[in-house]
Short mmCIF file of C-alpha atoms in Angstrom, two decimals:
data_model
loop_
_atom_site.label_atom_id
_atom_site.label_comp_id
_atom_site.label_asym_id
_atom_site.label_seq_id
_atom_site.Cartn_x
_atom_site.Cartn_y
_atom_site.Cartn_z
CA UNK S 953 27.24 -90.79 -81.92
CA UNK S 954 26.80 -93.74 -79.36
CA UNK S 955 26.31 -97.23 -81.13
CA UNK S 956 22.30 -98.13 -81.17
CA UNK S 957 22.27 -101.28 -78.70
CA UNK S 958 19.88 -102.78 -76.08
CA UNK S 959 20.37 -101.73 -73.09
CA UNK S 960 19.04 -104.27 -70.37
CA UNK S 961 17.86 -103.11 -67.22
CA UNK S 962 17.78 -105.11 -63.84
CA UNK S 963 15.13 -103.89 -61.11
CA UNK S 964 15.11 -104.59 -57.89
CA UNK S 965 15.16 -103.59 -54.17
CA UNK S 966 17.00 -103.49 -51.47
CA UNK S 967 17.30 -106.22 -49.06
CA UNK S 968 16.40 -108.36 -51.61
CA UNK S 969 17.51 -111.93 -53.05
CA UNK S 970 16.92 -112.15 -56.94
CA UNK S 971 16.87 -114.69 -59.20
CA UNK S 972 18.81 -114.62 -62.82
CA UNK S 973 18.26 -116.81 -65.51
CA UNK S 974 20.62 -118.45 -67.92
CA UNK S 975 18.63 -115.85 -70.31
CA UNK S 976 20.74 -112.84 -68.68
CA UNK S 977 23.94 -114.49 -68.90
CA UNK S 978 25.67 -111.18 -70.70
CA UNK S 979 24.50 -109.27 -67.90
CA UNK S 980 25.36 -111.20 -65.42
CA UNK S 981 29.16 -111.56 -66.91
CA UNK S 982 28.87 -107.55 -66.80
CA UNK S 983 27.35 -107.32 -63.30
CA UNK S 984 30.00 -109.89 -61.86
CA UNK S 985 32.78 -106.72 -63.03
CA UNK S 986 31.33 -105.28 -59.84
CA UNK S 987 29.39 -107.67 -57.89
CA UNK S 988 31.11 -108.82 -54.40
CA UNK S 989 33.76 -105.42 -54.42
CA UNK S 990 33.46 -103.16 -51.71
CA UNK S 991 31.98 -99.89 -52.27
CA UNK S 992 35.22 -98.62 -51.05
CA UNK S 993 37.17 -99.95 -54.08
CA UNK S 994 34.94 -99.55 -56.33
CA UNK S 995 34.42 -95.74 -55.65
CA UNK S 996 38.24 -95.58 -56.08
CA UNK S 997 38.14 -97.51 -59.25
CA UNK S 998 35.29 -96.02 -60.76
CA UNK S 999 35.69 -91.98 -60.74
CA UNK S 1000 31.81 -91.22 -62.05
CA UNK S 1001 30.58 -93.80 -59.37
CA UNK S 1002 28.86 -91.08 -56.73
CA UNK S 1003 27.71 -92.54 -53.41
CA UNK S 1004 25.79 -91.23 -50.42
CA UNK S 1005 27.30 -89.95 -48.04
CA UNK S 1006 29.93 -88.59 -50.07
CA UNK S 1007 32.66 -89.53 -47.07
CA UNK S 1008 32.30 -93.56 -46.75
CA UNK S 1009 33.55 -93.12 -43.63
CA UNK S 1010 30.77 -90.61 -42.57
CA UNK S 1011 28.92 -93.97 -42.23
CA UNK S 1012 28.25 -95.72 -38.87
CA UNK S 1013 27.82 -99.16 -40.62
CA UNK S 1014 31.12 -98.67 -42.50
CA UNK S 1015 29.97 -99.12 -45.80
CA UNK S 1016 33.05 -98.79 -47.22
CA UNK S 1017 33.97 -102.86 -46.80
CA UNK S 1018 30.22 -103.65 -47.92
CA UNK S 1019 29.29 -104.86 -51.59
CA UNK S 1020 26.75 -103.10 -53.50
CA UNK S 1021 25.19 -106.20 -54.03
CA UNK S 1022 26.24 -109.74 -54.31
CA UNK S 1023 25.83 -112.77 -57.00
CA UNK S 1024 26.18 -116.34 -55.64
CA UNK S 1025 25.67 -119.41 -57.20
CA UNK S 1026 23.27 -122.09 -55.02
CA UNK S 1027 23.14 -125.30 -57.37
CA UNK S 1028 21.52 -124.28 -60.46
CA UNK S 1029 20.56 -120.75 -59.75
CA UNK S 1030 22.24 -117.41 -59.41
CA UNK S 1031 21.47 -115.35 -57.26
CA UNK S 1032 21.70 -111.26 -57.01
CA UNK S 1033 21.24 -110.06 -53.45
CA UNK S 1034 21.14 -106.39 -51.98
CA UNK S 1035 21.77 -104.53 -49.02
CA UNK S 1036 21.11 -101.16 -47.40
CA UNK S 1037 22.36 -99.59 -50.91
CA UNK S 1038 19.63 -98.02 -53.55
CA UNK S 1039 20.11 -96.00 -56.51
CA UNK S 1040 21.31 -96.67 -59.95
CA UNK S 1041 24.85 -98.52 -61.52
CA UNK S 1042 25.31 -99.48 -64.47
CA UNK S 1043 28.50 -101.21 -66.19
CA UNK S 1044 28.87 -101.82 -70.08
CA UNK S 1045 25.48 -101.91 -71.29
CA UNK S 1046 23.88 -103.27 -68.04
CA UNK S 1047 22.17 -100.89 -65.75
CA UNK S 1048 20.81 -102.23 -62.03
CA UNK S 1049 18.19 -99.89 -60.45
CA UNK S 1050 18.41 -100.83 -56.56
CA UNK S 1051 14.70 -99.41 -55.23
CA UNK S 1052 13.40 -98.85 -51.99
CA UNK S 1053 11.80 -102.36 -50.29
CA UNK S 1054 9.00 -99.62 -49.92
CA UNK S 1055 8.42 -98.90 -53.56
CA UNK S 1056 4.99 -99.67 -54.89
CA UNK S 1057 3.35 -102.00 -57.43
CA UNK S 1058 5.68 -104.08 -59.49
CA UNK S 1059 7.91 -106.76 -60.37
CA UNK S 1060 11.27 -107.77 -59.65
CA UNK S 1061 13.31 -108.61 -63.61
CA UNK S 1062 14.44 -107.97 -66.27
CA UNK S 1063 13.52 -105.72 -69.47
CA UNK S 1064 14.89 -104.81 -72.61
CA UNK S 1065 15.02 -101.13 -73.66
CA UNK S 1066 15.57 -99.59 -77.15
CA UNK S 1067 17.79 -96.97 -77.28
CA UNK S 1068 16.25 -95.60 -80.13
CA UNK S 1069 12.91 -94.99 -78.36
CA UNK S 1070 14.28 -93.99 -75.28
CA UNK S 1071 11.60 -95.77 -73.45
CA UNK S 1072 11.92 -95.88 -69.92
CA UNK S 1073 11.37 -99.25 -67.92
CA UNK S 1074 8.05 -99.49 -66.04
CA UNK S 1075 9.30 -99.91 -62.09
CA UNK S 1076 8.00 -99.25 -58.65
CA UNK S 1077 6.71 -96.06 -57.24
CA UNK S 1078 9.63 -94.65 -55.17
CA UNK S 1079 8.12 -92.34 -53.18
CA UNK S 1080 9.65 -93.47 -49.72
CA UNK S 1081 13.18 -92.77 -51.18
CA UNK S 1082 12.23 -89.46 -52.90
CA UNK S 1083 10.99 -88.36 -49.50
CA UNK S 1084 13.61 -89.34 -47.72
CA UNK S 1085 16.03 -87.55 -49.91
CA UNK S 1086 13.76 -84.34 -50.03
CA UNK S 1087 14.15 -84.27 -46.38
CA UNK S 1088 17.47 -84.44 -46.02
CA UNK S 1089 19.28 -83.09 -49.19
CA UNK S 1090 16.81 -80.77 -50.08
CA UNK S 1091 16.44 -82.56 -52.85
CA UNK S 1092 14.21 -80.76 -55.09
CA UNK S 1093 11.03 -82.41 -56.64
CA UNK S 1094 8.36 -80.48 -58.22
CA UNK S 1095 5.87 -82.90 -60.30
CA UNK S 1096 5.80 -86.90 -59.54
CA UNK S 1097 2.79 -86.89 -61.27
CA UNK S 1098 5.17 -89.17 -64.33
CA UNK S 1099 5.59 -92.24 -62.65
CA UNK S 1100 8.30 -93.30 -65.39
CA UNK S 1101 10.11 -90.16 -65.51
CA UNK S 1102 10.03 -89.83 -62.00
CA UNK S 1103 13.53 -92.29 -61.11
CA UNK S 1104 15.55 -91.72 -64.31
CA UNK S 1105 18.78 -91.56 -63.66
CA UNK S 1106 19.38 -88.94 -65.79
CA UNK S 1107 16.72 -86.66 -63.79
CA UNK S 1108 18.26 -87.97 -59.98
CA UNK S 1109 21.10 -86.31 -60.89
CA UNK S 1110 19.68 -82.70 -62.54
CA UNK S 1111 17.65 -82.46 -59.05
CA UNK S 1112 20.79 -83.41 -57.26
CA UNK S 1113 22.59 -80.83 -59.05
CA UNK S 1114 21.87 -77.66 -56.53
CA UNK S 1115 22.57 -79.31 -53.56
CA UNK S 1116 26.21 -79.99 -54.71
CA UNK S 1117 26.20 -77.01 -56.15
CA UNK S 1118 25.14 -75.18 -52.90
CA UNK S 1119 27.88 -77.18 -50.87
CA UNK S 1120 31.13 -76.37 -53.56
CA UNK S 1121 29.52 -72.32 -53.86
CA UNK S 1122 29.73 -72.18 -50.48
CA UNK S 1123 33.35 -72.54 -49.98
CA UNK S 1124 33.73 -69.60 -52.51
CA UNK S 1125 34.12 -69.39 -56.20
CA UNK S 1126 37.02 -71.59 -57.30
CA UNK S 1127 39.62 -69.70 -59.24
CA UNK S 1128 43.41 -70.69 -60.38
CA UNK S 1129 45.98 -69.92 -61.91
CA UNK S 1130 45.61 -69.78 -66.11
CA UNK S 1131 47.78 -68.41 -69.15
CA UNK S 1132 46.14 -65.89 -70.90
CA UNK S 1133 47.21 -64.10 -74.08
CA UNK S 1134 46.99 -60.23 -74.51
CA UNK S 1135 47.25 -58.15 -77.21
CA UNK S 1136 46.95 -54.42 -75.72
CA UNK S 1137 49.28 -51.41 -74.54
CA UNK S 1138 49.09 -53.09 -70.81
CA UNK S 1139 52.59 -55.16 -71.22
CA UNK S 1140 53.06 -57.67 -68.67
CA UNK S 1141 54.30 -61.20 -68.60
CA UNK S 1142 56.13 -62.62 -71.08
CA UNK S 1143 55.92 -61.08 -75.10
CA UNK S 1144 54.67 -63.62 -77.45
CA UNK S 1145 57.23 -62.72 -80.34
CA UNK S 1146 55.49 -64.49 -83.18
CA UNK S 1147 52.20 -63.19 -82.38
CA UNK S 1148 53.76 -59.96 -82.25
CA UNK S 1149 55.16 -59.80 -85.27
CA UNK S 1150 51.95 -60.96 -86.76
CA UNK S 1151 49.80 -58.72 -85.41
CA UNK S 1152 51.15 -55.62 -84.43
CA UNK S 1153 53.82 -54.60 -87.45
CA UNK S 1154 53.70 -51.72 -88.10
CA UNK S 1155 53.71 -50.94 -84.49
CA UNK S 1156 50.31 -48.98 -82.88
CA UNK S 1157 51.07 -49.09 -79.33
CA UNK S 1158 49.65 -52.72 -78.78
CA UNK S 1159 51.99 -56.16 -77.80
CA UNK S 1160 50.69 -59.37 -77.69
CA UNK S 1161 51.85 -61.08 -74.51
CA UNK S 1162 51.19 -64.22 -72.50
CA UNK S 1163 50.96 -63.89 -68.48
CA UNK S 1164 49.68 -66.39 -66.07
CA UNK S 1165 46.72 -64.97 -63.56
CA UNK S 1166 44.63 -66.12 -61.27
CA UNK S 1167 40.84 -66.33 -62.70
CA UNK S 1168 37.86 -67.94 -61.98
CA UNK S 1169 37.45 -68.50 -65.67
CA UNK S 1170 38.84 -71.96 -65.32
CA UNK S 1171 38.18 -76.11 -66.17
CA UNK S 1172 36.49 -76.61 -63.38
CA UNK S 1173 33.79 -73.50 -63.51
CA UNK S 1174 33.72 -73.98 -67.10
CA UNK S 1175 32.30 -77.49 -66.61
CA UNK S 1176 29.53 -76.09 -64.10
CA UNK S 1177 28.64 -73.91 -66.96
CA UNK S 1178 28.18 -76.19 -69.55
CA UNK S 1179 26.36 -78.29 -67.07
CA UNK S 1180 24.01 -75.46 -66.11
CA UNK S 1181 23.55 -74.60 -70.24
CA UNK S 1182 22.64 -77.96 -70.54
CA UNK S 1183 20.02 -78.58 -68.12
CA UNK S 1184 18.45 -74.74 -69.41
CA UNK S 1185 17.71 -76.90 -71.97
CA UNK S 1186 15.74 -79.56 -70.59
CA UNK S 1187 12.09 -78.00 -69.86
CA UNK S 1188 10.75 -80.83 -67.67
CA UNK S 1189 14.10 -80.01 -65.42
CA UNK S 1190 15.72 -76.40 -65.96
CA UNK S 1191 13.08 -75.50 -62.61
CA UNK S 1192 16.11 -76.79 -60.75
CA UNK S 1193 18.04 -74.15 -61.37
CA UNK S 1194 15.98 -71.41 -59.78
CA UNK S 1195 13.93 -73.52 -57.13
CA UNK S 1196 15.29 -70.67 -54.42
CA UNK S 1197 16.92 -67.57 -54.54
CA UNK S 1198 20.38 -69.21 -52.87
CA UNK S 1199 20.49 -71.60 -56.20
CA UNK S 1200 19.97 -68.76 -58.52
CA UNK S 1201 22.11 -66.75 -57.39
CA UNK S 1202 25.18 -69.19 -57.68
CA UNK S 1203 23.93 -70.29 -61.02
CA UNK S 1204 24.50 -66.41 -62.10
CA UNK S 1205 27.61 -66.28 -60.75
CA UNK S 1206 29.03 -69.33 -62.38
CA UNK S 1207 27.54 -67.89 -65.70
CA UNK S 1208 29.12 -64.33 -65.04
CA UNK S 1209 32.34 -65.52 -64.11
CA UNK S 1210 32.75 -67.73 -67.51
CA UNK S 1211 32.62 -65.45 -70.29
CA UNK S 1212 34.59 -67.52 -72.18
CA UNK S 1213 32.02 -70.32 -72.43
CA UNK S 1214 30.86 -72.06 -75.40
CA UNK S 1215 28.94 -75.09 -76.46
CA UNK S 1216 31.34 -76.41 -78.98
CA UNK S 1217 34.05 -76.29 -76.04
CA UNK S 1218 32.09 -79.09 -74.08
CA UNK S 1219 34.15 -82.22 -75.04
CA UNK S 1220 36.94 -80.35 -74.62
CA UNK S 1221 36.10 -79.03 -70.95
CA UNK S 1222 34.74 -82.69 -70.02
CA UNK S 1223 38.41 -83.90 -71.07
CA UNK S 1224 39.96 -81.35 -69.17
CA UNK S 1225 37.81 -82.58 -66.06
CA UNK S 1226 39.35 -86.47 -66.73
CA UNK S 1227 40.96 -86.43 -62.82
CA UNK S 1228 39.12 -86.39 -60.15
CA UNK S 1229 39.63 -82.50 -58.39
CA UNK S 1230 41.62 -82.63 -55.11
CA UNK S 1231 42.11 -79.08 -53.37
CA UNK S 1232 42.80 -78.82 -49.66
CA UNK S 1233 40.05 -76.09 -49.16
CA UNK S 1234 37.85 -76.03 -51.82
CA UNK S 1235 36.79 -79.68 -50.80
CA UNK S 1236 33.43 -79.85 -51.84
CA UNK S 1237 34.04 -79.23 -55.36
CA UNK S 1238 34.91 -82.79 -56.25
CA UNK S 1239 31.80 -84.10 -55.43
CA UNK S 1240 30.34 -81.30 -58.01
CA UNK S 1241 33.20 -82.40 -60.10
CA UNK S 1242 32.03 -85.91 -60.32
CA UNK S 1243 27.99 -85.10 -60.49
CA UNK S 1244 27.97 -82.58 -63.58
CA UNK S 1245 30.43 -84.83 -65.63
CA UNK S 1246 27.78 -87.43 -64.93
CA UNK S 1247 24.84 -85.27 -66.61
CA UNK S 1248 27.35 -84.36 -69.54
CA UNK S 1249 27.68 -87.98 -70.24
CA UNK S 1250 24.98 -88.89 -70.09
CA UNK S 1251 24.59 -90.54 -73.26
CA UNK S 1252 26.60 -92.83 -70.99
CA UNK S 1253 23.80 -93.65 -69.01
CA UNK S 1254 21.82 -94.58 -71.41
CA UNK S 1255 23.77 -96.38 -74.07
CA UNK S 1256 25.84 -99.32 -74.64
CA UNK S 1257 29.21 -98.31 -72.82
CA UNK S 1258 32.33 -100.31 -73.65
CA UNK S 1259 34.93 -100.32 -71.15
CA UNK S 1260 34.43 -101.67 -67.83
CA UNK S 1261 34.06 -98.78 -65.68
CA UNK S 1262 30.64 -98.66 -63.48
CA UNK S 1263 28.67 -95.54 -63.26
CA UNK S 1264 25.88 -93.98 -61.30
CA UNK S 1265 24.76 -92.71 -57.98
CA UNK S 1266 24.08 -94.73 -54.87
CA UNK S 1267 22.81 -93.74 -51.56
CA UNK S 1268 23.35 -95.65 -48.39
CA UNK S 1269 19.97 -96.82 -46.53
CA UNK S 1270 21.09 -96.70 -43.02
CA UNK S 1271 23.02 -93.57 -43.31
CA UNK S 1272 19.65 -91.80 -45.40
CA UNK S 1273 17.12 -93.38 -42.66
CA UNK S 1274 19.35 -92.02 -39.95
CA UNK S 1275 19.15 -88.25 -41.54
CA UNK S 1276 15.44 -88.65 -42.16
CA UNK S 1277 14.65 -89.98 -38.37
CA UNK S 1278 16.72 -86.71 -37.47
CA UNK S 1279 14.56 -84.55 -38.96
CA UNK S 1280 12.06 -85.43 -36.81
CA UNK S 1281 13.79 -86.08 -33.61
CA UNK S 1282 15.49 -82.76 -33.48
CA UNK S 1283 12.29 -80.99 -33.46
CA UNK S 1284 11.42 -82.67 -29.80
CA UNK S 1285 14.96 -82.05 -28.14
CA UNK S 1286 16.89 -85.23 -29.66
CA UNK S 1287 21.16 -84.89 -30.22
CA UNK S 1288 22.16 -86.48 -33.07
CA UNK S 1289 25.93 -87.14 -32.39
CA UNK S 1290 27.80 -87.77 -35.69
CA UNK S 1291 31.46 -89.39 -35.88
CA UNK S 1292 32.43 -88.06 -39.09
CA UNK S 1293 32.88 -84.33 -37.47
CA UNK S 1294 33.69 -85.53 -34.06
CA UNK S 1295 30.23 -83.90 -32.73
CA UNK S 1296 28.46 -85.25 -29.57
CA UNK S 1297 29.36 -89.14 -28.46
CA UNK S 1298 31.25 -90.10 -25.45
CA UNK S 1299 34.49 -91.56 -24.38
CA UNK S 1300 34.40 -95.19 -23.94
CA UNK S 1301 37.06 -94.97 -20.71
CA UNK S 1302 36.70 -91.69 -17.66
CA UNK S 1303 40.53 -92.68 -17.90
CA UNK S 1304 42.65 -94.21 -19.88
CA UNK S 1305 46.57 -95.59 -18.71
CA UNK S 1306 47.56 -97.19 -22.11
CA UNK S 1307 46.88 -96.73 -25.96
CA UNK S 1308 44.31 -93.58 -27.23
CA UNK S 1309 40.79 -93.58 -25.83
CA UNK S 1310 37.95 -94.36 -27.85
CA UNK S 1311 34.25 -93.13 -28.17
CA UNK S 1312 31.39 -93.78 -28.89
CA UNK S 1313 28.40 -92.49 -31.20
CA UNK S 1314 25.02 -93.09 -30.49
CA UNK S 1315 22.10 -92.13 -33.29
CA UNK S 1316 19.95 -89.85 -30.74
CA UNK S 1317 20.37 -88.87 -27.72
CA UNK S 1318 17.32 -87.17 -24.94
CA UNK S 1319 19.33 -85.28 -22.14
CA UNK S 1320 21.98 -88.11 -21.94
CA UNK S 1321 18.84 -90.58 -20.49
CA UNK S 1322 17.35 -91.66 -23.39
CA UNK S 1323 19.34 -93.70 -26.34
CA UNK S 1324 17.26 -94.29 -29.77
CA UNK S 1325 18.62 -96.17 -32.64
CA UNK S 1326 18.00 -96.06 -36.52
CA UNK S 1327 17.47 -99.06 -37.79
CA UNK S 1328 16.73 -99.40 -41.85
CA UNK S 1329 17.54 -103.22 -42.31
CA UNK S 1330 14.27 -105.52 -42.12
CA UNK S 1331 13.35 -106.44 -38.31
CA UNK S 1332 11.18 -109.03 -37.73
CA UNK S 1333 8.49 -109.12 -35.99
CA UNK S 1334 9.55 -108.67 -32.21
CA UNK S 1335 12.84 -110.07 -32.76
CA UNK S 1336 16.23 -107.97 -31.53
CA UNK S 1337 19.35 -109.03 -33.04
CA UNK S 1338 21.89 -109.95 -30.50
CA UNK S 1339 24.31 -107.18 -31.97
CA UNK S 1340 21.92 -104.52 -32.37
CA UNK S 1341 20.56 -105.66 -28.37
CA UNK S 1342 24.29 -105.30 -27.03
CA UNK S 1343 25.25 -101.91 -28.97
CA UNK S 1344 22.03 -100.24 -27.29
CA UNK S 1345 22.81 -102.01 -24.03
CA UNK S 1346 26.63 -100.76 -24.13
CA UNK S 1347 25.35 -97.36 -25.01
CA UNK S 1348 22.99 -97.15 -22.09
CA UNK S 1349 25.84 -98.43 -19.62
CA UNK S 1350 28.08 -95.66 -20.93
CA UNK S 1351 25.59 -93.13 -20.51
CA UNK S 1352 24.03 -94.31 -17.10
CA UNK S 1353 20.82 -94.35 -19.02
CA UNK S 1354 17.91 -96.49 -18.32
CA UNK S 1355 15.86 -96.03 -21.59
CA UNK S 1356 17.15 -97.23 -25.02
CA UNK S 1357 14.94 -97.83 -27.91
CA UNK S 1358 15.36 -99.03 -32.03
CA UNK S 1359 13.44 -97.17 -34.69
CA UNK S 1360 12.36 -99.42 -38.02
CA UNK S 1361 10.44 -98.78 -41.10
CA UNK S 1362 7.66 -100.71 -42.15
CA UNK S 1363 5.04 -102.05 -44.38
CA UNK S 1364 2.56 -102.56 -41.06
CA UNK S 1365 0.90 -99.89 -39.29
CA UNK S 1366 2.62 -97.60 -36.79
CA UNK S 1367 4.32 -99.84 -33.79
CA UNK S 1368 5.19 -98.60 -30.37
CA UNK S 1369 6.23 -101.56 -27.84
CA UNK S 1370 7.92 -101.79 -24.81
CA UNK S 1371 10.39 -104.94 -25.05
CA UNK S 1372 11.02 -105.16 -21.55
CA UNK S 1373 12.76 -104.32 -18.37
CA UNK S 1374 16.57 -104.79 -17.49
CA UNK S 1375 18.19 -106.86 -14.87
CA UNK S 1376 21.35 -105.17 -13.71
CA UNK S 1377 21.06 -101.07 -13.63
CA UNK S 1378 17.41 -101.57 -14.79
CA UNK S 1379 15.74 -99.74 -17.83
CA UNK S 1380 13.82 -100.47 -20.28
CA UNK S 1381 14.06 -101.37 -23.99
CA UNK S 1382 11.83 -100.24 -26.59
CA UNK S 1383 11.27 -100.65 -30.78
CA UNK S 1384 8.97 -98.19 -32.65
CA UNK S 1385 8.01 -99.07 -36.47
CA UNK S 1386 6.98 -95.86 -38.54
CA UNK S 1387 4.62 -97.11 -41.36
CA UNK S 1388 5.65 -96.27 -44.82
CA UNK S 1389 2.42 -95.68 -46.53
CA UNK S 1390 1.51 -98.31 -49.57
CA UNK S 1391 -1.23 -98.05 -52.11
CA UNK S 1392 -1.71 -94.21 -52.07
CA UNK S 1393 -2.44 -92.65 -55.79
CA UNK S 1394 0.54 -89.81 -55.69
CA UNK S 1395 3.36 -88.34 -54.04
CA UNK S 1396 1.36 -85.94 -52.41
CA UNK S 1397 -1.00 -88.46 -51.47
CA UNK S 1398 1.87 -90.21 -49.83
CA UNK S 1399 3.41 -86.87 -48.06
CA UNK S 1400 0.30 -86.60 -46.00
CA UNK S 1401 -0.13 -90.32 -45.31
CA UNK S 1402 3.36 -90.76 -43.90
CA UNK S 1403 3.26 -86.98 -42.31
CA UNK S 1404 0.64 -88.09 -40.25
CA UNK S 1405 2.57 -90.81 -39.03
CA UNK S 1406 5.45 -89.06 -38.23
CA UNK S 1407 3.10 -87.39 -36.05
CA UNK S 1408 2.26 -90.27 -34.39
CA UNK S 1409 5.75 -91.80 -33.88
CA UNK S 1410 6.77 -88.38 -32.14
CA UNK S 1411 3.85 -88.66 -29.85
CA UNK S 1412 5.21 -92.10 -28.97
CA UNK S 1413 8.56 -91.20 -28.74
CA UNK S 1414 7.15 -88.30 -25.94
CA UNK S 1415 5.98 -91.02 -23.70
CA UNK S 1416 9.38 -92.11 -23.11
CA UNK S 1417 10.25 -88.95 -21.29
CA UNK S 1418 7.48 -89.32 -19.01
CA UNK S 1419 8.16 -92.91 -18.69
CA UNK S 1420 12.06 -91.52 -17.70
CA UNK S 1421 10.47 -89.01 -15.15
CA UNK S 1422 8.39 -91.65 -13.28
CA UNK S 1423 11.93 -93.70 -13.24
CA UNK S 1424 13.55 -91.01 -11.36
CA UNK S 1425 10.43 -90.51 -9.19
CA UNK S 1426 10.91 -93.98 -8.40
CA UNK S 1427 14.58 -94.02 -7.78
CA UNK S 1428 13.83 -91.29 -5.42
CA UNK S 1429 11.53 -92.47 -3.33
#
């Protein structure tokens, strides 16, 4: 049984600076274990550490050499400070809940919770980053209506359970090779004397052999199965598990294919799991891998945990922004070229004499005219950072485009502003703002409010093309 301790939790949000006190000083010793490392090393050091997107280098920003978050010293004061990165970590018996900047009503700190009660810390209303993962990872949320419950890390990862599921299933059902032991009149493999002699004297036909088969009965499915047992058992959660037909369906076939499951096995199937999976086809499974030894442990997550390996999930806010904003661009004729697959972009040089040629990857693309960019970091007011100005202005060159644009979140009301036009080729550059609606009373509430400005950022985003048509009328005339 885990030792009954106090287990602190830190909330804040991204983008953030925070101040500790000399009152946290155990948490911030346990915090500095993995405050300032790059994701990328962490990940690597930390196998139940799961991060958004899954491959760091599926990441425009290149996350991989970022910090989760960082803690300085500035005279007398520490300071924790965030990033793009939300979700939940936790090291020893510190956990840090990294919130949307768009979460609702409450306070930054600190709070002590018994592990006894189980009693969950009162925090912000997350709906921006519950939508945003609904959107694009399907994530699966049926009743917000418990605030508290509602970002427990324990319940991110039951609801993220399908979706890995969904990905590993659909590479086929893992099988290898295991020894089995027989005792029938079907002799093959290699005769287990002793057993033999034990069991089949005086002989009736039968000999107990051992033979090595391929069967899906394995470690690996096993562990699915005792995560899918578990969650059955959760009634605010097991919904997961048949929220459509596609889910259900693998769920039965992971049960039908390990007959040999049973609860008592559990710590041993979680120590057969210990490495992290590695297959050259069946790729997706270690992400699975990592995500249901996460909800069998997680007594981890909620209690005092003594070595100094961090846990938890983490999603990346540029990459999840740049997913959501995809979801609506697509629907009006936007390309959404990605690097990690190699999909869309352009070469930087028509032809190259030396070295490899290089390309390029825009967000979103509108019939090679049009250039949009995601950006989730704060942008303020009508400010352009000189690096985010030259990256749409090198895109636009590349392209022979003449219409580039930035897309922000924000706190305001729905903004849709021409910046300007360009000396050189000409063009114009633009920044649209969708509002992330505050103050509403539920999730559902807060689907309709920011639905409605979707609608009204797409309508926005329209005009360009009509501004890009008078352009060409121009240039024609």
């Amino acid at each position: 049984m885990p030792i009954n301790r106090l287990l602190l939790m830190l909330v804040t949000t991204d983008n953030t600076a925070l101040e500790l006190t000399e009152a946290q000083q155990r948490d911030k010793d346990n915090l500095s274990l993995i405050a300032n490392k790059s994701i990328g090393e962490l990940v690597k050091a930390n196998p139940e550490l799961l991060i958004f997107p899954q491959h760091l280098k599926d990441s425009e920003d290149d996350i991989a050499s970022d910090p989760i978050f960082e803690l300085s010293l500035t005279d007398t004061k520490t300071l924790l400070t965030t990033g793009n990165i939300m979700g939940f970590i936790g090291v020893k018996n510190t956990q840090l809940k990294i919130q949307s900047r768009f979460a609702q009503s409450s306070v930054n700190g600190f709070e002590s919770i018994s592990n006894e009660a189980h009693r969950e810390q009162e925090s912000k209303e997350d709906y921006f980053l519950h939508y945003m993962l609904q959107k694009v990872l399907c994530f699966n949320l049926f009743d917000l209506k418990h605030s508290h419950n509602q970002t427990k890390v324990f319940d991110f990862l039951v609801y993220l359970f399908p979706y890995f599921l969904k990905k590993a299933l659909s590479q086929g059902l893992y099988k290898e090779y295991q020894k089995k032991a027989y005792n029938d009149s079907n002799f093959k493999g290699t005769i287990d004397i002793k057993a033999h002699l034990q069991r089949n004297l005086p002989f009736r036909g039968s000999v107990a052999y051992r033979v090595r088969e391929h069967s899906f009965d394995n470690p690996l499915t096993q562990l699915i199965c005792h995560t899918i047992e578990l969650i059955k058992q959760k009634p605010n959660l097991r919904d997961v598990l048949h929220s459509d037909s596609e889910t259900l369906d693998f769920v039965n076939l992971i049960v039908q294919h390990t007959q040999s499951y049973h609860v008592r096995d559990r710590q041993t199937v979680i120590n057969a799991n210990r490495k992290p999976f590695v297959h050259p086809y069946f790729t997706e499974y270690r992400g699975l891998q990592k995500i249901c030894l996460q909800i069998l442990r997680h007594d981890g997550l909620k209690y005092a945990n003594n070595d100094d390996k961090a846990y938890g999930i983490l999603f990346d806010g540029a990459w999840l922004w740049e997913e959501y904003l995809n979801t609506i661009l697509r629907t009006i004729g936007y390309k959404h070229p990605t690097n990690n697959n190699r999909q869309g972009g352009i070469n930087v040089y028509a032809q190259k004499f030396w070295g490899n040629n290089v390309r390029r990857y825009p967000d979103f693309v509108k019939d090679d005219r049009i250039i949009l960019d995601a950006k989730y970091k704060r942008m303020k007011g009508n400010h352009i950072n000189r690096d985010d100005l030259n990256q749409v202005l090198s895109y636009l060159f590349l392209y022979q485009a003449n219409i580039g644009g930035y897309i922000a979140p924000t706190i305001d009301d729905n903004l849709a502003l021409n910046m300007g036009l360009l000396n050189g080729f000409g063009g114009s550059i633009h920044k649209f703002k969708l509002a992330i609606p505050q103050q509403v009373a539920s999730y559902q509430a807060f689907k309709t409010a920011i639905t409605q400005n979707e609608a009204k950022l797409i309508e926005a985003i329209k005009a360009l093309s009509s501004e890009q048509s008078d352009n060409e009328s121009l240039a024609i005339s």
